[in-house]
Amino acid sequence: MAGRRRTSPALGPLDDEDLLAEILIRLPPKPSSLPRASLVCRRWRSFATDAAFRRRFRTHHRRPPILGVFEECARKLKFRPLLDPPDRIPSDRFSLDLSAYGFFSWSVLGCRHGRVLLLNRTENALLVFEPVSGDTHRILVPPVFTRDGSTGASAAVLCAAGDDQDHVHGDCHTSPFMVVMVGTNRRAQVAVARVYYRESGMWGDLISSAEPCAGYVGHRHCTLVGNALYWCLYGTRDTADDGILKFDLDHQSLTVISKPPTGPIDSQIQIIRGEDGGLGLAILSYPSFQLWEHMVDCHGNDTWVPRKTVEMDEMLGRKADHTHIVGYAEDADAIFMSMHKPLDSDPFRRVLVIVQLESMKVKNHHGTCDQNTDYHPFTNFYTAGICLSLH
């Protein structure tokens, strides 16, 4: 009888390199996912520590998770973790002692693309902090934002790599950054801007708005929508101009956009990303919470259209008459609010809640918060230190 030909055993699913990569790439984008996978065996470790695979991992997920929020606390930039163990980042890992950076009156302007931006109005300086690497970069504010006639200024930090096909924002601490600073001048009644480029270490030319701008730039951090940054403008005692200031990153231009009618004077407004990726607004005017869309027709005429209205008490599941907007996460499209802690006798004790705007789902977080403090969400594809060797 002829001998039977031996056949190689079929590869198991986890023995196929391509299939294993497709499985690992679908792990949740949480800090512990890849480090824990790297401990399974050497083959898994080779994937988890491979730079090309990690780029594919970020590209697959696109949106980095919210690791926590930054807040100002005396002389310290304090990181407040929001994830549960094993993904919870210790507060001290990302916090920064500001006493080493001169006078302690630093204000947080916002977080974006893995960096935190702070402004010291006393020393007229900006500080860019990269929590993952711990690096800091101090930048002097140009005189145009500090001389007589200026009515306040703000700034935003973002990755200079842009939205190139091969680059996914969320782990940008190795990429160059840029800072866009804007302000208004009550004498000339114009908005002005300058752009700082980390690669050159220089500020670009002065940019001025073509139309009058009598308002002043608010303290709340700006929002990146598409290729533009947006800041809320507020009126002064001499003017009621409270529109929105737009800085177009591609055309390096400033434009003022009118806001929709916002109702009572105590309405709270947050610029958001709209449903179709355009400009939007979230307006909290108790008892309602409204979402608006900014629309531009084929003739260039713009208008605001209401998109959604919900009742605050119904959305949050309890009386919500003293609720305040305290932050916004662009990548997660989520509003951060502070509200009274339920069943608490202390009227000043408040809890932080996160509202996902697409689903209107609400998540409560333990611990107290302050209604007068802005919370700056920090998103990142942080991997908590990939394990480079097996024990």
CSV table of C-alpha atoms in Angstrom, one decimal:
chain,number,residue,atom,x,y,z
A,1,MET,CA,0.0,0.0,0.0
A,2,ALA,CA,1.4,3.4,-1.0
A,3,GLY,CA,2.4,5.5,1.9
A,4,ARG,CA,0.2,8.5,2.7
A,5,ARG,CA,1.6,11.9,2.1
A,6,ARG,CA,2.1,13.9,5.3
A,7,THR,CA,0.5,17.3,5.4
A,8,SER,CA,1.6,20.2,7.6
A,9,PRO,CA,-0.9,20.9,10.4
A,10,ALA,CA,-3.1,23.9,9.8
A,11,LEU,CA,-2.1,27.0,11.5
A,12,GLY,CA,-4.2,28.0,14.5
A,13,PRO,CA,-5.9,31.5,14.3
A,14,LEU,CA,-3.3,33.0,16.7
A,15,ASP,CA,-0.4,31.5,14.7
A,16,ASP,CA,-1.3,33.5,11.6
A,17,GLU,CA,0.7,36.8,11.8
A,18,ASP,CA,-1.8,38.8,9.8
A,19,LEU,CA,-4.8,37.4,11.7
A,20,LEU,CA,-3.1,38.0,15.0
A,21,ALA,CA,-2.5,41.6,14.1
A,22,GLU,CA,-6.1,42.1,13.1
A,23,ILE,CA,-7.2,40.7,16.5
A,24,LEU,CA,-4.8,42.8,18.5
A,25,ILE,CA,-5.6,46.0,16.6
A,26,ARG,CA,-9.2,45.7,17.9
A,27,LEU,CA,-8.2,45.8,21.6
A,28,PRO,CA,-9.7,48.8,23.3
A,29,PRO,CA,-7.5,52.0,23.0
A,30,LYS,CA,-7.0,52.1,26.8
A,31,PRO,CA,-3.7,52.5,28.6
A,32,SER,CA,-3.4,48.9,29.8
A,33,SER,CA,-4.4,47.1,26.5
A,34,LEU,CA,-1.1,46.8,24.7
A,35,PRO,CA,1.1,46.5,27.8
A,36,ARG,CA,-1.0,43.6,29.0
A,37,ALA,CA,-1.0,42.0,25.6
A,38,SER,CA,2.8,42.3,25.5
A,39,LEU,CA,3.0,40.0,28.6
A,40,VAL,CA,1.3,37.1,26.9
A,41,CYS,CA,4.3,35.9,24.9
A,42,ARG,CA,7.2,37.1,22.8
A,43,ARG,CA,5.1,37.1,19.6
A,44,TRP,CA,2.5,39.3,21.1
A,45,ARG,CA,5.1,41.5,22.6
A,46,SER,CA,6.7,42.1,19.2
A,47,PHE,CA,3.4,43.4,17.9
A,48,ALA,CA,2.6,45.6,21.0
A,49,THR,CA,6.1,47.2,20.9
A,50,ASP,CA,6.3,47.7,17.1
A,51,ALA,CA,6.1,51.3,16.1
A,52,ALA,CA,4.4,50.5,12.8
A,53,PHE,CA,1.7,48.3,14.5
A,54,ARG,CA,1.1,51.1,17.1
A,55,ARG,CA,0.5,53.5,14.2
A,56,ARG,CA,-2.0,51.1,12.7
A,57,PHE,CA,-3.6,50.7,16.2
A,58,ARG,CA,-4.1,54.5,16.4
A,59,THR,CA,-5.4,54.7,12.8
A,60,HIS,CA,-7.9,52.0,13.5
A,61,HIS,CA,-9.4,53.7,16.6
A,62,ARG,CA,-8.9,57.3,15.3
A,63,ARG,CA,-10.2,58.9,18.6
A,64,PRO,CA,-8.0,58.6,21.6
A,65,PRO,CA,-9.7,58.0,25.0
A,66,ILE,CA,-10.2,60.6,27.7
A,67,LEU,CA,-7.6,59.8,30.3
A,68,GLY,CA,-8.6,62.6,32.7
A,69,VAL,CA,-8.8,66.3,33.1
A,70,PHE,CA,-6.4,69.1,34.0
A,71,GLU,CA,-7.3,71.8,36.5
A,72,GLU,CA,-5.6,74.7,38.2
A,73,CYS,CA,-4.8,74.0,41.9
A,74,ALA,CA,-2.8,76.7,43.7
A,75,ARG,CA,0.8,76.4,42.3
A,76,LYS,CA,0.1,73.1,40.6
A,77,LEU,CA,-1.3,71.9,37.3
A,78,LYS,CA,-3.3,69.0,38.7
A,79,PHE,CA,-4.2,66.0,36.6
A,80,ARG,CA,-7.4,64.2,37.7
A,81,PRO,CA,-7.7,60.7,36.3
A,82,LEU,CA,-11.2,59.6,35.1
A,83,LEU,CA,-10.6,55.9,34.0
A,84,ASP,CA,-11.0,52.9,36.3
A,85,PRO,CA,-8.2,50.5,37.1
A,86,PRO,CA,-6.2,49.1,35.5
A,87,ASP,CA,-6.3,52.0,33.1
A,88,ARG,CA,-6.3,54.7,35.8
A,89,ILE,CA,-3.3,57.0,35.5
A,90,PRO,CA,-1.9,58.2,38.9
A,91,SER,CA,-2.5,61.9,39.4
A,92,ASP,CA,1.2,62.6,40.0
A,93,ARG,CA,2.2,61.0,36.7
A,94,PHE,CA,0.9,63.9,34.7
A,95,SER,CA,0.7,66.7,37.2
A,96,LEU,CA,3.1,69.6,37.1
A,97,ASP,CA,4.6,71.8,39.8
A,98,LEU,CA,4.3,75.3,38.5
A,99,SER,CA,6.4,77.0,41.2
A,100,ALA,CA,9.5,76.2,39.2
A,101,TYR,CA,8.3,78.3,36.3
A,102,GLY,CA,8.3,81.8,37.8
A,103,PHE,CA,5.3,83.6,39.3
A,104,PHE,CA,2.6,81.1,40.2
A,105,SER,CA,-0.4,82.8,38.4
A,106,TRP,CA,-0.7,80.4,35.5
A,107,SER,CA,-4.0,79.8,33.8
A,108,VAL,CA,-4.8,76.7,31.7
A,109,LEU,CA,-6.0,77.6,28.2
A,110,GLY,CA,-6.7,74.0,27.0
A,111,CYS,CA,-5.4,70.6,26.0
A,112,ARG,CA,-5.0,69.3,22.5
A,113,HIS,CA,-3.0,66.7,20.6
A,114,GLY,CA,-1.2,65.5,23.8
A,115,ARG,CA,-0.2,68.9,25.1
A,116,VAL,CA,-1.4,71.4,27.7
A,117,LEU,CA,-1.1,75.1,27.2
A,118,LEU,CA,-0.9,77.6,30.0
A,119,LEU,CA,-0.7,81.4,30.1
A,120,ASN,CA,0.9,83.6,32.7
A,121,ARG,CA,-0.6,87.1,32.3
A,122,THR,CA,1.8,88.6,34.9
A,123,GLU,CA,5.0,87.5,33.2
A,124,ASN,CA,3.4,87.6,29.7
A,125,ALA,CA,4.5,84.0,28.9
A,126,LEU,CA,3.0,80.8,27.6
A,127,LEU,CA,4.0,77.3,28.7
A,128,VAL,CA,3.5,74.2,26.6
A,129,PHE,CA,3.6,71.0,28.7
A,130,GLU,CA,3.7,67.5,27.3
A,131,PRO,CA,2.4,65.2,30.1
A,132,VAL,CA,3.6,61.9,28.5
A,133,SER,CA,7.3,63.0,28.1
A,134,GLY,CA,7.3,65.6,30.9
A,135,ASP,CA,8.8,68.2,28.6
A,136,THR,CA,8.0,71.9,28.9
A,137,HIS,CA,8.5,74.8,26.5
A,138,ARG,CA,8.3,78.4,27.5
A,139,ILE,CA,7.3,81.1,25.0
A,140,LEU,CA,7.2,84.9,25.4
A,141,VAL,CA,3.9,86.5,24.4
A,142,PRO,CA,4.3,89.1,21.6
A,143,PRO,CA,3.9,92.8,22.7
A,144,VAL,CA,0.8,93.2,20.4
A,145,PHE,CA,-1.2,91.2,23.0
A,146,THR,CA,0.0,93.2,26.0
A,147,ARG,CA,0.3,96.8,25.0
A,148,ASP,CA,-2.3,99.5,25.8
A,149,GLY,CA,-5.6,99.0,24.1
A,150,SER,CA,-5.6,95.2,24.2
A,151,THR,CA,-8.7,93.7,25.9
A,152,GLY,CA,-7.5,90.2,26.6
A,153,ALA,CA,-6.0,87.4,24.7
A,154,SER,CA,-6.1,83.6,24.5
A,155,ALA,CA,-4.2,80.9,22.7
A,156,ALA,CA,-4.4,77.3,21.5
A,157,VAL,CA,-1.8,74.6,21.0
A,158,LEU,CA,-2.1,72.0,18.2
A,159,CYS,CA,0.1,69.5,16.4
A,160,ALA,CA,1.9,71.0,13.4
A,161,ALA,CA,1.6,67.7,11.5
A,162,GLY,CA,-2.0,68.6,10.6
A,163,ASP,CA,-4.3,65.8,9.4
A,164,ASP,CA,-1.9,64.1,7.1
A,165,GLN,CA,-3.1,60.6,6.0
A,166,ASP,CA,-0.1,58.9,7.9
A,167,HIS,CA,-0.6,60.9,11.1
A,168,VAL,CA,-3.3,60.3,13.7
A,169,HIS,CA,-3.6,62.8,16.5
A,170,GLY,CA,-3.5,61.3,20.0
A,171,ASP,CA,0.2,60.5,20.5
A,172,CYS,CA,1.8,63.7,19.1
A,173,HIS,CA,4.4,64.5,21.7
A,174,THR,CA,7.2,63.6,19.2
A,175,SER,CA,5.7,65.8,16.5
A,176,PRO,CA,6.3,69.6,16.2
A,177,PHE,CA,3.6,71.9,17.5
A,178,MET,CA,2.3,75.3,16.8
A,179,VAL,CA,0.5,77.9,19.0
A,180,VAL,CA,-2.1,80.3,17.7
A,181,MET,CA,-2.6,83.4,19.9
A,182,VAL,CA,-5.5,85.7,19.3
A,183,GLY,CA,-6.7,88.9,21.0
A,184,THR,CA,-8.8,92.1,20.4
A,185,ASN,CA,-8.0,95.7,20.6
A,186,ARG,CA,-10.7,98.1,21.8
A,187,ARG,CA,-9.1,101.2,20.3
A,188,ALA,CA,-8.8,99.8,16.7
A,189,GLN,CA,-11.8,97.5,17.2
A,190,VAL,CA,-10.1,94.6,15.4
A,191,ALA,CA,-9.1,91.1,16.3
A,192,VAL,CA,-5.4,90.1,15.8
A,193,ALA,CA,-3.5,86.8,15.7
A,194,ARG,CA,0.0,85.5,15.5
A,195,VAL,CA,1.2,81.9,15.1
A,196,TYR,CA,4.2,80.4,16.8
A,197,TYR,CA,6.1,77.5,15.2
A,198,ARG,CA,8.1,75.2,17.4
A,199,GLU,CA,10.4,74.1,14.6
A,200,SER,CA,11.6,77.6,13.9
A,201,GLY,CA,11.1,79.0,17.4
A,202,MET,CA,9.6,82.1,15.8
A,203,TRP,CA,6.3,84.0,15.7
A,204,GLY,CA,4.7,84.6,12.3
A,205,ASP,CA,3.5,87.8,10.9
A,206,LEU,CA,0.6,89.8,12.5
A,207,ILE,CA,-2.9,88.9,11.2
A,208,SER,CA,-5.8,91.3,11.6
A,209,SER,CA,-9.5,90.8,11.0
A,210,ALA,CA,-11.0,92.5,8.0
A,211,GLU,CA,-14.2,93.4,9.8
A,212,PRO,CA,-14.6,95.3,13.1
A,213,CYS,CA,-14.4,93.2,16.3
A,214,ALA,CA,-15.5,95.1,19.4
A,215,GLY,CA,-15.9,92.1,21.8
A,216,TYR,CA,-13.1,90.5,23.8
A,217,VAL,CA,-11.9,86.9,23.8
A,218,GLY,CA,-13.4,84.8,26.6
A,219,HIS,CA,-11.5,82.8,29.1
A,220,ARG,CA,-13.0,79.4,28.0
A,221,HIS,CA,-10.7,77.4,25.8
A,222,CYS,CA,-11.3,77.4,22.1
A,223,THR,CA,-12.6,74.5,19.9
A,224,LEU,CA,-10.9,73.0,16.8
A,225,VAL,CA,-13.5,72.3,14.1
A,226,GLY,CA,-12.1,71.1,10.8
A,227,ASN,CA,-9.3,73.4,9.8
A,228,ALA,CA,-10.3,76.3,12.0
A,229,LEU,CA,-10.1,77.4,15.7
A,230,TYR,CA,-13.1,79.1,17.3
A,231,TRP,CA,-13.3,81.3,20.4
A,232,CYS,CA,-16.3,82.9,22.1
A,233,LEU,CA,-16.4,86.7,22.1
A,234,TYR,CA,-18.0,88.6,24.9
A,235,GLY,CA,-19.3,92.2,25.1
A,236,THR,CA,-18.0,95.0,27.3
A,237,ARG,CA,-19.8,97.8,29.0
A,238,ASP,CA,-19.5,99.8,25.8
A,239,THR,CA,-20.6,97.1,23.4
A,240,ALA,CA,-22.8,94.1,23.2
A,241,ASP,CA,-20.7,92.3,20.5
A,242,ASP,CA,-20.6,88.7,21.7
A,243,GLY,CA,-20.0,86.7,18.5
A,244,ILE,CA,-17.5,83.9,17.7
A,245,LEU,CA,-14.0,84.5,16.5
A,246,LYS,CA,-12.8,82.1,13.8
A,247,PHE,CA,-9.1,81.6,12.9
A,248,ASP,CA,-8.7,79.7,9.6
A,249,LEU,CA,-5.5,77.6,9.8
A,250,ASP,CA,-5.2,77.1,6.0
A,251,HIS,CA,-5.8,80.7,5.0
A,252,GLN,CA,-4.3,82.3,8.1
A,253,SER,CA,-7.3,84.6,8.4
A,254,LEU,CA,-9.7,85.9,11.1
A,255,THR,CA,-13.5,86.2,10.8
A,256,VAL,CA,-16.2,87.2,13.2
A,257,ILE,CA,-19.4,85.0,13.2
A,258,SER,CA,-22.7,86.0,14.9
A,259,LYS,CA,-24.2,83.8,17.6
A,260,PRO,CA,-27.8,82.6,17.6
A,261,PRO,CA,-30.2,84.2,20.0
A,262,THR,CA,-29.3,82.5,23.3
A,263,GLY,CA,-32.2,83.4,25.6
A,264,PRO,CA,-31.6,84.6,29.2
A,265,ILE,CA,-28.5,86.6,30.1
A,266,ASP,CA,-27.3,83.7,32.3
A,267,SER,CA,-27.2,81.2,29.4
A,268,GLN,CA,-24.0,79.2,29.2
A,269,ILE,CA,-22.4,78.6,25.8
A,270,GLN,CA,-19.9,76.1,24.6
A,271,ILE,CA,-18.6,75.9,21.0
A,272,ILE,CA,-18.7,72.3,19.8
A,273,ARG,CA,-18.2,70.2,16.7
A,274,GLY,CA,-21.5,69.9,14.8
A,275,GLU,CA,-23.3,66.7,13.7
A,276,ASP,CA,-21.8,66.9,10.2
A,277,GLY,CA,-18.3,68.0,11.3
A,278,GLY,CA,-19.2,71.7,11.1
A,279,LEU,CA,-19.5,74.4,13.7
A,280,GLY,CA,-22.0,73.9,16.5
A,281,LEU,CA,-23.0,75.4,19.8
A,282,ALA,CA,-24.2,73.8,23.1
A,283,ILE,CA,-26.4,76.3,25.1
A,284,LEU,CA,-27.4,75.5,28.6
A,285,SER,CA,-30.3,77.7,29.7
A,286,TYR,CA,-32.2,75.9,32.5
A,287,PRO,CA,-34.5,74.0,32.2
A,288,SER,CA,-33.3,73.2,28.6
A,289,PHE,CA,-30.1,72.2,27.0
A,290,GLN,CA,-29.9,73.0,23.3
A,291,LEU,CA,-27.6,72.0,20.4
A,292,TRP,CA,-27.3,74.4,17.4
A,293,GLU,CA,-25.7,73.9,13.9
A,294,HIS,CA,-24.1,76.7,11.9
A,295,MET,CA,-25.2,76.4,8.2
A,296,VAL,CA,-23.8,78.2,5.2
A,297,ASP,CA,-25.7,78.1,1.9
A,298,CYS,CA,-24.3,78.2,-1.7
A,299,HIS,CA,-24.4,82.0,-1.7
A,300,GLY,CA,-22.3,82.3,1.4
A,301,ASN,CA,-25.2,83.3,3.7
A,302,ASP,CA,-24.9,81.8,7.1
A,303,THR,CA,-27.6,81.0,9.7
A,304,TRP,CA,-28.0,79.0,12.9
A,305,VAL,CA,-30.4,76.1,13.0
A,306,PRO,CA,-31.5,74.3,16.2
A,307,ARG,CA,-30.6,70.6,16.1
A,308,LYS,CA,-31.7,69.2,19.4
A,309,THR,CA,-33.4,70.3,22.7
A,310,VAL,CA,-33.6,68.2,25.8
A,311,GLU,CA,-34.9,68.9,29.3
A,312,MET,CA,-32.0,69.1,31.8
A,313,ASP,CA,-33.8,67.4,34.7
A,314,GLU,CA,-34.8,64.5,32.4
A,315,MET,CA,-31.3,64.2,30.8
A,316,LEU,CA,-29.4,64.2,34.2
A,317,GLY,CA,-32.1,62.2,36.1
A,318,ARG,CA,-32.5,64.7,38.9
A,319,LYS,CA,-33.0,68.4,39.6
A,320,ALA,CA,-30.4,70.3,37.6
A,321,ASP,CA,-31.1,74.0,38.1
A,322,HIS,CA,-27.6,74.8,39.3
A,323,THR,CA,-25.7,73.0,36.6
A,324,HIS,CA,-22.7,74.6,34.9
A,325,ILE,CA,-20.7,73.8,31.8
A,326,VAL,CA,-17.0,73.3,32.9
A,327,GLY,CA,-15.4,71.7,29.9
A,328,TYR,CA,-15.6,70.1,26.4
A,329,ALA,CA,-13.7,67.1,24.9
A,330,GLU,CA,-13.4,67.6,21.1
A,331,ASP,CA,-12.4,64.1,20.2
A,332,ALA,CA,-15.1,62.5,22.3
A,333,ASP,CA,-17.7,65.1,21.5
A,334,ALA,CA,-18.6,65.3,25.2
A,335,ILE,CA,-19.6,68.2,27.5
A,336,PHE,CA,-18.4,68.3,31.1
A,337,MET,CA,-20.8,69.7,33.7
A,338,SER,CA,-20.8,70.3,37.4
A,339,MET,CA,-24.0,69.8,39.4
A,340,HIS,CA,-25.1,69.4,43.0
A,341,LYS,CA,-24.3,66.0,44.5
A,342,PRO,CA,-27.5,64.1,45.0
A,343,LEU,CA,-28.8,63.6,48.6
A,344,ASP,CA,-26.0,65.8,49.9
A,345,SER,CA,-26.8,68.3,52.6
A,346,ASP,CA,-23.9,70.6,51.6
A,347,PRO,CA,-25.2,72.9,48.8
A,348,PHE,CA,-21.6,73.6,47.7
A,349,ARG,CA,-20.6,70.0,47.1
A,350,ARG,CA,-20.7,69.2,43.4
A,351,VAL,CA,-20.1,66.2,41.2
A,352,LEU,CA,-18.6,66.1,37.7
A,353,VAL,CA,-20.8,64.5,35.0
A,354,ILE,CA,-20.0,63.9,31.3
A,355,VAL,CA,-22.7,64.1,28.6
A,356,GLN,CA,-21.9,62.4,25.3
A,357,LEU,CA,-23.7,64.7,22.9
A,358,GLU,CA,-24.5,62.2,20.1
A,359,SER,CA,-26.3,59.8,22.4
A,360,MET,CA,-27.1,62.2,25.3
A,361,LYS,CA,-25.9,59.5,27.7
A,362,VAL,CA,-24.6,60.7,31.0
A,363,LYS,CA,-21.7,59.4,33.1
A,364,ASN,CA,-21.2,60.4,36.7
A,365,HIS,CA,-17.7,60.5,38.3
A,366,HIS,CA,-16.8,60.1,41.9
A,367,GLY,CA,-15.3,63.0,43.8
A,368,THR,CA,-16.2,66.7,44.1
A,369,CYS,CA,-15.7,69.5,41.7
A,370,ASP,CA,-15.9,73.3,41.6
A,371,GLN,CA,-18.5,75.2,39.5
A,372,ASN,CA,-16.0,78.1,39.1
A,373,THR,CA,-13.2,75.9,37.7
A,374,ASP,CA,-12.7,74.9,34.1
A,375,TYR,CA,-11.8,71.2,33.5
A,376,HIS,CA,-9.6,70.5,30.5
A,377,PRO,CA,-10.0,67.0,29.1
A,378,PHE,CA,-6.8,65.2,28.2
A,379,THR,CA,-7.0,62.6,25.5
A,380,ASN,CA,-4.1,60.4,24.4
A,381,PHE,CA,-3.2,56.9,23.1
A,382,TYR,CA,-1.1,56.5,26.2
A,383,THR,CA,0.2,52.9,26.7
A,384,ALA,CA,1.4,53.2,30.3
A,385,GLY,CA,5.0,52.1,29.4
A,386,ILE,CA,5.1,49.2,27.0
A,387,CYS,CA,6.9,46.3,28.6
A,388,LEU,CA,10.1,45.6,26.7
A,389,SER,CA,11.1,42.4,28.3
A,390,LEU,CA,9.3,39.3,29.7
A,391,HIS,CA,9.9,38.3,33.2
